[in-house]
Amino acid sequence: IDKPEIEFENTNDFNFIDMYKKAGENLYDMIKSKVFIKDEQECFYIYTIGYNGKLQRGLAVCTSIDDYLKDTIKKHEHTLHDKEMDRINHVTYTGAHTGPIMMTYKKDYEISSILEEWMKLHEPVYDFTTDENISQKIWVVNDKRTIQRLIDLFAGIQSLYIADGHHRAAAAVKVGQNMRLKFQNYTGLEEFNFFLSVLFPSDELTILDYNRLIKDLNGKTYKEIINEVSQKFEIFYQGDKVFRPTKKHTFGMYINGRWYGLSAKPGSFDDGDPVKSLDVSILHNNIISTIFDINDPRRDGRIEFVGGIKGLKELQRYVDAGEMKIAFALYPTSIEELMNIADTGDVMPPKSTWFEPKLRSGLLIHLLNE
């Protein structure tokens, strides 16, 4: 359903609308054959993800496109048109949200207590461990009083923050707006007014480093690169010892078979600006843009990004193999930085956050129509 292109023998020999139609056919075939079974009443679902000894406890719900439009649901990054259109077409032709948006909120202890109590007293309907050793469990919350209490408690939560899934959220909202134009006597209660989300308390989410690789040295020698970097950073030679940043404003750099630790010099960035003081901004403004002339990392083919789940040895491997010339390792952006920036209405630079573990598509599906 999410990757219908695998059903086409030659991926160069189909038009994209056929692909989205195939996704819809596959979904409804699975509904007809009872692979997916619709609950008889509206429910909430507790969705937990366990990895490396840490447990994230989320509540799967439908969130309102009006809350998104009013910025009660806050964003921290821009979206790309092509990626948005891909998700818009997918939702349109499947008539469903098959992949939930990961959101977060400032922790409410009563909400957490309700979820914990429910998990203790009930058995999960899904309980499995993935090949990546990530445990996934889902409980059905079908008690009306518990559901209403959760609704009342979330009414007191000032904001929700998109953690992972900006393109899916934007697409869901635009599909909903298109449906409102089509059905101008809508009441606001139709399913297209809502989209599938899982809400996690902010202290349970894990953001990993999101690292950078650059394909060339922009016509410069290794020595020239080191000299230019030293203008804004203290440099610590590490040799063949991998340097993993352990605090903000420090970076690892791997070039010509050697690791270096970098520490941003005072005055090299605006410490009072929540965006410019992000490590991804410091790296971009002082090295990637100024030294390598990469100004738009979303579109420049000379830069690539590697999620921290792959480890720093993966960065070294790319450079040693000659596929890339230089790698940069970053300290992870914090959830507090994300929420602060979203609260001000600003956005982060591209590829600022890598959330792990990921939500699974297809465990829960929200249909827009019967």
Coordinates of C-alpha atoms in Angstrom, one line a residue:
I1 CA 0.0 0.0 0.0
D2 CA 2.8 2.5 0.9
K3 CA 5.1 1.2 -1.9
P4 CA 2.8 0.1 -4.7
E5 CA 5.5 0.6 -7.3
I6 CA 6.9 -2.8 -6.3
E7 CA 4.0 -4.4 -8.1
F8 CA 5.0 -3.0 -11.5
E9 CA 7.6 -5.0 -13.4
N10 CA 9.3 -2.0 -14.9
T11 CA 9.1 1.1 -12.6
N12 CA 9.9 3.3 -15.7
D13 CA 6.9 2.0 -17.5
F14 CA 3.9 3.2 -15.5
N15 CA 2.4 6.6 -14.8
F16 CA 2.2 7.7 -11.2
I17 CA -1.6 7.9 -11.0
D18 CA -1.7 4.2 -11.8
M19 CA 0.6 3.6 -8.9
Y20 CA -1.6 5.5 -6.4
K21 CA -4.7 3.8 -7.8
K22 CA -2.9 0.5 -7.1
A23 CA -2.3 1.5 -3.6
G24 CA -6.0 2.1 -3.1
E25 CA -6.9 -1.2 -4.7
N26 CA -4.5 -3.0 -2.4
L27 CA -5.9 -1.3 0.7
Y28 CA -9.5 -2.1 -0.1
D29 CA -8.6 -5.7 -1.1
M30 CA -7.1 -6.1 2.3
I31 CA -10.2 -4.6 3.9
K32 CA -12.5 -7.0 2.0
S33 CA -10.4 -10.0 2.9
K34 CA -10.3 -9.0 6.6
V35 CA -6.6 -8.2 6.8
F36 CA -7.7 -4.9 8.2
I37 CA -10.8 -5.0 10.5
K38 CA -12.6 -1.8 11.5
D39 CA -13.5 -1.5 15.1
E40 CA -17.3 -1.1 15.7
Q41 CA -16.9 2.0 17.9
E42 CA -14.5 5.0 17.8
C43 CA -11.5 4.3 20.0
F44 CA -8.2 5.7 21.0
Y45 CA -5.1 3.4 20.8
I46 CA -2.1 3.3 23.0
Y47 CA 1.0 2.7 20.8
T48 CA 4.3 2.0 22.6
I49 CA 7.7 1.6 21.0
G50 CA 10.6 0.1 22.9
Y51 CA 14.2 0.3 21.9
N52 CA 17.6 0.1 23.7
G53 CA 15.9 -0.1 27.1
K54 CA 13.8 3.0 26.5
L55 CA 10.0 3.0 26.1
Q56 CA 7.9 5.6 24.3
R57 CA 4.2 5.7 25.3
G58 CA 2.0 7.3 22.6
L59 CA -1.7 7.8 22.2
A60 CA -3.0 7.3 18.6
V61 CA -5.8 9.7 17.8
C62 CA -7.2 11.8 15.0
T63 CA -6.0 15.4 15.1
S64 CA -7.9 18.3 13.5
I65 CA -6.9 20.1 10.3
D66 CA -8.2 23.3 11.9
D67 CA -5.7 22.9 14.7
Y68 CA -3.0 22.6 12.1
L69 CA -4.3 25.7 10.2
K70 CA -4.6 27.7 13.5
D71 CA -1.0 26.7 14.5
T72 CA -2.2 24.9 17.6
I73 CA -0.3 22.0 15.9
K74 CA 3.1 23.6 15.5
K75 CA 5.7 22.9 12.8
H76 CA 9.5 23.2 12.8
E77 CA 10.4 22.7 9.1
H78 CA 9.4 23.6 5.6
T79 CA 8.1 21.0 3.2
L80 CA 9.0 20.2 -0.4
H81 CA 6.3 20.5 -3.1
D82 CA 7.1 17.2 -4.8
K83 CA 7.1 15.2 -1.5
E84 CA 3.8 16.9 -0.5
M85 CA 2.2 16.0 -3.9
D86 CA 3.3 12.4 -3.5
R87 CA 1.5 12.2 -0.1
I88 CA -1.6 14.2 -1.4
N89 CA -2.0 11.7 -4.3
H90 CA -1.6 8.8 -1.9
V91 CA -4.2 10.0 0.5
T92 CA -6.6 10.9 -2.4
Y93 CA -6.4 7.6 -4.2
T94 CA -6.4 5.4 -1.1
G95 CA -9.0 7.5 0.7
A96 CA -7.0 6.9 3.9
H97 CA -4.1 7.9 6.1
T98 CA -1.9 4.8 6.3
G99 CA 1.1 6.3 8.0
P100 CA 0.6 8.2 11.3
I101 CA 2.3 11.6 12.1
M102 CA 4.5 11.5 15.2
M103 CA 3.7 14.4 17.4
T104 CA 4.8 15.5 20.9
Y105 CA 3.4 17.6 23.8
K106 CA 4.7 18.9 27.1
K107 CA 4.1 16.1 29.5
D108 CA 0.9 15.8 31.5
Y109 CA 1.3 13.4 34.4
E110 CA -2.4 12.5 34.5
I111 CA -2.4 11.5 30.9
S112 CA 0.6 9.4 31.5
S113 CA -1.0 7.8 34.5
I114 CA -4.2 6.9 32.6
L115 CA -2.1 5.2 29.8
E116 CA 0.0 3.3 32.3
E117 CA -3.1 2.1 34.2
W118 CA -4.8 0.9 31.0
M119 CA -1.7 -1.0 29.9
K120 CA -1.5 -2.8 33.2
L121 CA -5.1 -3.9 33.2
H122 CA -5.5 -4.9 29.5
E123 CA -3.7 -7.0 27.0
P124 CA -2.2 -5.4 23.8
V125 CA -3.8 -6.4 20.5
Y126 CA -0.5 -6.1 18.7
D127 CA 2.8 -7.2 20.4
F128 CA 5.8 -8.0 18.2
T129 CA 9.5 -7.1 17.8
T130 CA 10.9 -6.0 14.5
D131 CA 14.0 -7.2 12.8
E132 CA 15.7 -4.1 14.1
N133 CA 14.9 -5.3 17.7
I134 CA 12.2 -2.6 18.2
S135 CA 9.2 -3.7 20.2
Q136 CA 5.8 -2.5 19.0
K137 CA 2.6 -2.8 21.1
I138 CA -0.9 -1.4 20.6
W139 CA -3.8 -1.4 23.1
V140 CA -7.4 -0.5 22.2
V141 CA -8.8 2.1 24.5
N142 CA -12.6 1.5 24.2
D143 CA -14.0 2.7 27.5
K144 CA -16.1 5.9 26.8
R145 CA -15.4 7.5 30.1
T146 CA -11.6 7.0 29.7
I147 CA -11.8 8.3 26.2
Q148 CA -13.7 11.4 27.3
R149 CA -11.3 12.0 30.2
L150 CA -8.3 11.9 27.7
I151 CA -10.2 14.3 25.4
D152 CA -10.7 16.7 28.4
L153 CA -7.1 16.5 29.4
F154 CA -5.8 17.2 25.9
A155 CA -8.1 20.2 25.7
G156 CA -5.9 21.7 28.4
I157 CA -2.7 21.0 26.4
Q158 CA -1.7 24.3 24.8
S159 CA 0.1 23.0 21.7
L160 CA 1.0 19.8 19.8
Y161 CA 4.3 19.7 17.9
I162 CA 5.0 17.8 14.8
A163 CA 8.1 15.7 15.5
D164 CA 8.2 13.5 12.4
G165 CA 5.9 13.6 9.4
H166 CA 5.6 17.2 8.2
H167 CA 4.9 16.2 4.6
R168 CA 2.2 13.7 5.6
A169 CA 0.6 16.3 7.9
A170 CA 0.7 19.0 5.2
A171 CA -0.8 16.6 2.6
A172 CA -3.6 15.4 5.0
V173 CA -4.6 19.1 5.6
K174 CA -4.6 19.9 1.9
V175 CA -6.7 16.9 1.0
G176 CA -9.1 17.9 3.8
Q177 CA -9.3 21.4 2.4
N178 CA -9.9 20.1 -1.1
M179 CA -12.8 17.9 0.3
R180 CA -14.3 21.0 2.0
L181 CA -14.4 22.7 -1.4
K182 CA -16.0 19.7 -2.9
F183 CA -18.6 19.3 -0.1
Q184 CA -19.3 22.9 0.9
N185 CA -22.1 22.0 3.3
Y186 CA -19.6 20.0 5.4
T187 CA -20.2 20.0 9.2
G188 CA -16.6 19.7 10.4
L189 CA -17.2 16.2 11.7
E190 CA -16.5 14.3 8.5
E191 CA -13.4 12.2 8.6
F192 CA -11.6 14.3 6.0
N193 CA -11.4 17.0 8.7
F194 CA -9.0 14.9 10.7
F195 CA -5.7 13.0 10.3
L196 CA -4.0 10.1 12.0
S197 CA -1.4 11.0 14.6
V198 CA 0.4 9.4 17.6
L199 CA 1.0 11.8 20.5
F200 CA 4.1 11.2 22.8
P201 CA 5.1 13.2 25.8
S202 CA 8.2 15.2 25.0
D203 CA 10.4 13.6 27.6
E204 CA 10.1 10.2 26.0
L205 CA 11.2 11.0 22.5
T206 CA 14.7 10.4 21.2
I207 CA 16.4 12.6 18.7
L208 CA 19.6 11.3 17.2
D209 CA 22.3 13.2 15.4
Y210 CA 21.8 14.0 11.7
N211 CA 25.1 14.0 10.1
R212 CA 26.5 15.5 6.8
L213 CA 28.6 14.2 3.9
I214 CA 30.1 16.3 1.1
K215 CA 31.1 15.0 -2.2
D216 CA 34.0 17.3 -3.1
L217 CA 36.3 19.9 -1.5
N218 CA 35.1 22.8 -3.7
G219 CA 38.5 22.9 -5.5
K220 CA 40.4 23.3 -2.3
T221 CA 43.2 21.2 -0.8
Y222 CA 43.0 19.4 2.5
K223 CA 45.3 22.0 4.1
E224 CA 43.2 24.9 2.8
I225 CA 40.0 23.3 4.3
I226 CA 41.7 22.9 7.7
N227 CA 42.9 26.5 7.6
E228 CA 39.5 27.9 6.7
V229 CA 37.7 25.8 9.4
S230 CA 40.1 27.0 12.0
Q231 CA 38.9 30.6 11.5
K232 CA 35.7 29.8 13.3
F233 CA 36.5 26.6 15.2
E234 CA 39.0 25.3 17.7
I235 CA 40.4 22.1 16.1
F236 CA 41.5 19.0 18.1
Y237 CA 43.4 16.4 16.1
Q238 CA 42.0 12.9 16.8
G239 CA 43.9 10.7 14.2
D240 CA 42.1 7.4 13.6
K241 CA 40.0 7.8 16.8
V242 CA 36.3 8.5 16.0
F243 CA 35.2 11.8 17.5
R244 CA 31.6 11.8 18.7
P245 CA 30.4 15.2 19.9
T246 CA 29.2 15.0 23.6
K247 CA 27.9 18.6 24.0
K248 CA 26.3 21.4 22.0
H249 CA 28.5 23.5 19.6
T250 CA 31.0 20.7 19.1
F251 CA 31.4 18.7 15.9
G252 CA 33.3 15.8 14.5
M253 CA 35.1 16.2 11.1
Y254 CA 36.5 13.3 9.1
I255 CA 38.8 14.1 6.1
N256 CA 41.7 12.4 4.4
G257 CA 41.6 9.4 6.8
R258 CA 41.7 11.5 9.9
W259 CA 39.2 12.6 12.6
Y260 CA 39.2 16.1 14.1
G261 CA 37.1 17.5 16.9
L262 CA 35.7 21.0 16.3
S263 CA 34.5 23.5 18.9
A264 CA 32.7 26.7 17.7
K265 CA 34.6 29.8 18.8
P266 CA 32.8 32.5 20.8
G267 CA 31.3 35.1 18.4
S268 CA 31.1 32.7 15.5
F269 CA 27.3 32.5 15.9
D270 CA 24.4 34.5 17.5
D271 CA 23.8 32.8 20.8
G272 CA 20.6 34.8 21.3
D273 CA 18.9 33.5 18.2
P274 CA 17.2 30.1 18.7
V275 CA 17.7 29.2 15.0
K276 CA 21.2 30.6 14.4
S277 CA 22.5 29.0 17.6
L278 CA 21.5 25.5 16.5
D279 CA 24.4 23.3 15.8
V280 CA 23.1 22.6 12.3
S281 CA 23.0 26.3 11.6
I282 CA 26.5 26.9 13.0
L283 CA 27.9 24.1 10.8
H284 CA 26.0 25.4 7.8
N285 CA 26.7 29.1 8.1
N286 CA 30.4 28.7 9.1
I287 CA 31.5 25.7 6.9
I288 CA 29.0 24.2 4.5
S289 CA 27.9 27.5 3.0
T290 CA 31.0 29.6 3.3
I291 CA 33.7 27.0 2.6
F292 CA 31.9 24.6 0.3
D293 CA 29.4 27.0 -1.4
I294 CA 26.4 24.8 -0.6
N295 CA 23.6 27.3 0.0
D296 CA 20.5 25.2 -0.4
P297 CA 21.1 21.8 1.2
R298 CA 17.6 20.6 0.3
R299 CA 18.4 20.8 -3.4
D300 CA 22.2 20.7 -3.8
G301 CA 23.4 17.2 -4.9
R302 CA 26.8 17.7 -3.4
I303 CA 25.6 17.1 0.1
E304 CA 24.0 14.1 1.7
F305 CA 22.6 13.3 5.1
V306 CA 23.0 10.3 7.3
G307 CA 20.8 9.5 10.3
G308 CA 22.6 8.8 13.5
I309 CA 21.1 5.3 13.7
K310 CA 23.8 4.3 11.2
G311 CA 26.6 5.3 13.4
L312 CA 29.8 7.4 12.8
K313 CA 31.6 4.5 11.2
E314 CA 29.2 4.8 8.3
L315 CA 30.4 8.3 7.7
Q316 CA 34.0 7.1 7.7
R317 CA 33.1 4.3 5.3
Y318 CA 31.8 6.7 2.7
V319 CA 34.9 8.9 2.8
D320 CA 37.3 6.0 2.9
A321 CA 35.6 4.5 -0.2
G322 CA 36.0 7.7 -2.1
E323 CA 32.3 8.3 -2.5
M324 CA 32.5 11.4 -0.3
K325 CA 35.4 13.7 0.6
I326 CA 34.5 15.0 4.0
A327 CA 32.0 14.1 6.8
F328 CA 30.7 16.1 9.7
A329 CA 29.2 14.6 12.9
L330 CA 26.8 16.7 15.0
Y331 CA 25.5 16.7 18.5
P332 CA 21.7 15.9 18.4
T333 CA 19.2 18.7 18.4
S334 CA 17.2 18.7 21.6
I335 CA 13.4 18.4 21.9
E336 CA 13.4 21.7 23.9
E337 CA 15.1 23.5 21.0
L338 CA 12.5 22.1 18.6
M339 CA 9.6 23.2 20.7
N340 CA 11.1 26.7 21.4
I341 CA 11.6 27.3 17.7
A342 CA 8.2 26.0 16.8
D343 CA 6.7 28.3 19.5
T344 CA 8.3 31.4 17.9
G345 CA 6.9 30.5 14.5
D346 CA 10.4 29.9 13.1
V347 CA 11.6 26.8 11.3
M348 CA 14.8 24.8 11.6
P349 CA 17.3 24.3 8.8
P350 CA 16.7 21.2 6.7
K351 CA 17.6 17.8 8.2
S352 CA 17.9 19.1 11.8
T353 CA 16.3 16.2 13.5
W354 CA 16.4 12.4 13.2
F355 CA 13.8 10.6 15.4
E356 CA 14.3 7.0 16.3
P357 CA 12.6 4.6 16.5
K358 CA 10.0 5.2 13.8
L359 CA 6.3 4.6 13.8
R360 CA 5.1 1.7 11.6
S361 CA 2.7 2.3 8.8
G362 CA -0.4 0.0 8.5
L363 CA -0.8 -0.9 12.2
L364 CA -3.5 1.7 12.4
I365 CA -5.4 3.2 9.4
H366 CA -7.8 6.1 9.3
L367 CA -10.3 6.0 6.5
L368 CA -11.7 9.2 5.1
N369 CA -14.9 7.6 3.8
E370 CA -16.8 4.4 4.2

